[in-house]
Amino acid sequence: MSEHPIQNLMKTAMENIRDMVDVNTIIGDPVETNEG
């Protein structure tokens, strides 16, 4: 196994977050995160 399942999960999560940020940017809503 060259990749851990967690790495694949994190990659998918990051892509989903990026898509959500892109949509929010287009709509114009501010993006709020707990990590500042």
PDB file of N, CA and C in Angstrom:
ATOM      1  N   MET A   1       0.843  -1.204   0.000  1.00  0.00           N
ATOM      2  CA  MET A   1       0.000   0.000   0.000  1.00  0.00           C
ATOM      3  C   MET A   1       0.872   1.245   0.000  1.00  0.00           C
ATOM      4  N   SER A   2       0.777   2.029  -1.053  1.00  0.00           N
ATOM      5  CA  SER A   2       1.573   3.251  -1.121  1.00  0.00           C
ATOM      6  C   SER A   2       0.855   4.399  -0.426  1.00  0.00           C
ATOM      7  N   GLU A   3      -0.469   4.343  -0.352  1.00  0.00           N
ATOM      8  CA  GLU A   3      -1.231   5.419   0.295  1.00  0.00           C
ATOM      9  C   GLU A   3      -2.057   4.862   1.439  1.00  0.00           C
ATOM     10  N   HIS A   4      -2.111   5.612   2.518  1.00  0.00           N
ATOM     11  CA  HIS A   4      -2.981   5.234   3.627  1.00  0.00           C
ATOM     12  C   HIS A   4      -4.398   5.680   3.300  1.00  0.00           C
ATOM     13  N   PRO A   5      -5.397   4.957   3.755  1.00  0.00           N
ATOM     14  CA  PRO A   5      -6.791   5.371   3.527  1.00  0.00           C
ATOM     15  C   PRO A   5      -7.054   6.764   4.078  1.00  0.00           C
ATOM     16  N   ILE A   6      -6.362   7.123   5.158  1.00  0.00           N
ATOM     17  CA  ILE A   6      -6.571   8.447   5.756  1.00  0.00           C
ATOM     18  C   ILE A   6      -6.108   9.531   4.785  1.00  0.00           C
ATOM     19  N   GLN A   7      -4.996   9.298   4.082  1.00  0.00           N
ATOM     20  CA  GLN A   7      -4.518  10.289   3.119  1.00  0.00           C
ATOM     21  C   GLN A   7      -5.548  10.500   2.026  1.00  0.00           C
ATOM     22  N   ASN A   8      -6.141   9.401   1.551  1.00  0.00           N
ATOM     23  CA  ASN A   8      -7.152   9.497   0.504  1.00  0.00           C
ATOM     24  C   ASN A   8      -8.359  10.254   1.031  1.00  0.00           C
ATOM     25  N   LEU A   9      -8.763   9.959   2.270  1.00  0.00           N
ATOM     26  CA  LEU A   9      -9.908  10.631   2.873  1.00  0.00           C
ATOM     27  C   LEU A   9      -9.631  12.123   3.024  1.00  0.00           C
ATOM     28  N   MET A  10      -8.428  12.463   3.476  1.00  0.00           N
ATOM     29  CA  MET A  10      -8.084  13.874   3.651  1.00  0.00           C
ATOM     30  C   MET A  10      -8.080  14.598   2.312  1.00  0.00           C
ATOM     31  N   LYS A  11      -7.557  13.927   1.261  1.00  0.00           N
ATOM     32  CA  LYS A  11      -7.534  14.552  -0.064  1.00  0.00           C
ATOM     33  C   LYS A  11      -8.957  14.833  -0.530  1.00  0.00           C
ATOM     34  N   THR A  12      -9.851  13.868  -0.336  1.00  0.00           N
ATOM     35  CA  THR A  12     -11.248  14.050  -0.734  1.00  0.00           C
ATOM     36  C   THR A  12     -11.880  15.168   0.076  1.00  0.00           C
ATOM     37  N   ALA A  13     -11.608  15.206   1.372  1.00  0.00           N
ATOM     38  CA  ALA A  13     -12.181  16.249   2.227  1.00  0.00           C
ATOM     39  C   ALA A  13     -11.688  17.621   1.787  1.00  0.00           C
ATOM     40  N   MET A  14     -10.392  17.742   1.487  1.00  0.00           N
ATOM     41  CA  MET A  14      -9.849  19.032   1.064  1.00  0.00           C
ATOM     42  C   MET A  14     -10.479  19.476  -0.248  1.00  0.00           C
ATOM     43  N   GLU A  15     -10.694  18.537  -1.167  1.00  0.00           N
ATOM     44  CA  GLU A  15     -11.320  18.895  -2.443  1.00  0.00           C
ATOM     45  C   GLU A  15     -12.749  19.373  -2.209  1.00  0.00           C
ATOM     46  N   ASN A  16     -13.475  18.691  -1.315  1.00  0.00           N
ATOM     47  CA  ASN A  16     -14.849  19.099  -1.012  1.00  0.00           C
ATOM     48  C   ASN A  16     -14.865  20.483  -0.374  1.00  0.00           C
ATOM     49  N   ILE A  17     -13.937  20.733   0.551  1.00  0.00           N
ATOM     50  CA  ILE A  17     -13.866  22.042   1.207  1.00  0.00           C
ATOM     51  C   ILE A  17     -13.551  23.115   0.174  1.00  0.00           C
ATOM     52  N   ARG A  18     -12.633  22.816  -0.746  1.00  0.00           N
ATOM     53  CA  ARG A  18     -12.271  23.789  -1.772  1.00  0.00           C
ATOM     54  C   ARG A  18     -13.493  24.109  -2.630  1.00  0.00           C
ATOM     55  N   ASP A  19     -14.272  23.084  -2.988  1.00  0.00           N
ATOM     56  CA  ASP A  19     -15.487  23.316  -3.779  1.00  0.00           C
ATOM     57  C   ASP A  19     -16.458  24.189  -2.998  1.00  0.00           C
ATOM     58  N   MET A  20     -16.622  23.927  -1.706  1.00  0.00           N
ATOM     59  CA  MET A  20     -17.528  24.728  -0.885  1.00  0.00           C
ATOM     60  C   MET A  20     -17.057  26.171  -0.828  1.00  0.00           C
ATOM     61  N   VAL A  21     -15.759  26.390  -0.684  1.00  0.00           N
ATOM     62  CA  VAL A  21     -15.208  27.746  -0.632  1.00  0.00           C
ATOM     63  C   VAL A  21     -15.438  28.446  -1.962  1.00  0.00           C
ATOM     64  N   ASP A  22     -15.242  27.736  -3.070  1.00  0.00           N
ATOM     65  CA  ASP A  22     -15.474  28.330  -4.386  1.00  0.00           C
ATOM     66  C   ASP A  22     -16.924  28.768  -4.515  1.00  0.00           C
ATOM     67  N   VAL A  23     -17.856  27.934  -4.093  1.00  0.00           N
ATOM     68  CA  VAL A  23     -19.277  28.278  -4.175  1.00  0.00           C
ATOM     69  C   VAL A  23     -19.564  29.490  -3.304  1.00  0.00           C
ATOM     70  N   ASN A  24     -19.042  29.513  -2.083  1.00  0.00           N
ATOM     71  CA  ASN A  24     -19.275  30.647  -1.191  1.00  0.00           C
ATOM     72  C   ASN A  24     -18.678  31.918  -1.774  1.00  0.00           C
ATOM     73  N   THR A  25     -17.530  31.811  -2.428  1.00  0.00           N
ATOM     74  CA  THR A  25     -16.901  32.979  -3.024  1.00  0.00           C
ATOM     75  C   THR A  25     -17.777  33.522  -4.146  1.00  0.00           C
ATOM     76  N   ILE A  26     -18.352  32.630  -4.945  1.00  0.00           N
ATOM     77  CA  ILE A  26     -19.210  33.056  -6.048  1.00  0.00           C
ATOM     78  C   ILE A  26     -20.475  33.714  -5.496  1.00  0.00           C
ATOM     79  N   ILE A  27     -21.059  33.114  -4.461  1.00  0.00           N
ATOM     80  CA  ILE A  27     -22.288  33.660  -3.878  1.00  0.00           C
ATOM     81  C   ILE A  27     -21.987  34.962  -3.142  1.00  0.00           C
ATOM     82  N   GLY A  28     -20.818  35.059  -2.540  1.00  0.00           N
ATOM     83  CA  GLY A  28     -20.444  36.268  -1.820  1.00  0.00           C
ATOM     84  C   GLY A  28     -20.635  36.138  -0.322  1.00  0.00           C
ATOM     85  N   ASP A  29     -20.938  34.939   0.170  1.00  0.00           N
ATOM     86  CA  ASP A  29     -21.086  34.758   1.612  1.00  0.00           C
ATOM     87  C   ASP A  29     -19.703  34.631   2.250  1.00  0.00           C
ATOM     88  N   PRO A  30     -19.526  35.220   3.429  1.00  0.00           N
ATOM     89  CA  PRO A  30     -18.235  35.078   4.112  1.00  0.00           C
ATOM     90  C   PRO A  30     -18.025  33.644   4.577  1.00  0.00           C
ATOM     91  N   VAL A  31     -16.784  33.181   4.487  1.00  0.00           N
ATOM     92  CA  VAL A  31     -16.469  31.818   4.908  1.00  0.00           C
ATOM     93  C   VAL A  31     -15.917  31.879   6.328  1.00  0.00           C
ATOM     94  N   GLU A  32     -16.580  31.200   7.251  1.00  0.00           N
ATOM     95  CA  GLU A  32     -16.131  31.212   8.638  1.00  0.00           C
ATOM     96  C   GLU A  32     -15.595  29.837   9.011  1.00  0.00           C
ATOM     97  N   THR A  33     -14.399  29.823   9.623  1.00  0.00           N
ATOM     98  CA  THR A  33     -13.824  28.563  10.071  1.00  0.00           C
ATOM     99  C   THR A  33     -13.428  28.700  11.533  1.00  0.00           C
ATOM    100  N   ASN A  34     -13.386  27.593  12.240  1.00  0.00           N
ATOM    101  CA  ASN A  34     -13.026  27.617  13.652  1.00  0.00           C
ATOM    102  C   ASN A  34     -11.524  27.786  13.845  1.00  0.00           C
ATOM    103  N   GLU A  35     -10.755  27.565  12.775  1.00  0.00           N
ATOM    104  CA  GLU A  35      -9.300  27.607  12.912  1.00  0.00           C
ATOM    105  C   GLU A  35      -8.739  28.984  12.573  1.00  0.00           C
ATOM    106  N   GLY A  36      -9.585  29.963  12.320  1.00  0.00           N
ATOM    107  CA  GLY A  36      -9.126  31.311  12.045  1.00  0.00           C
ATOM    108  C   GLY A  36      -8.407  31.396  10.737  1.00  0.00           C
TER     109      GLY A  36
END
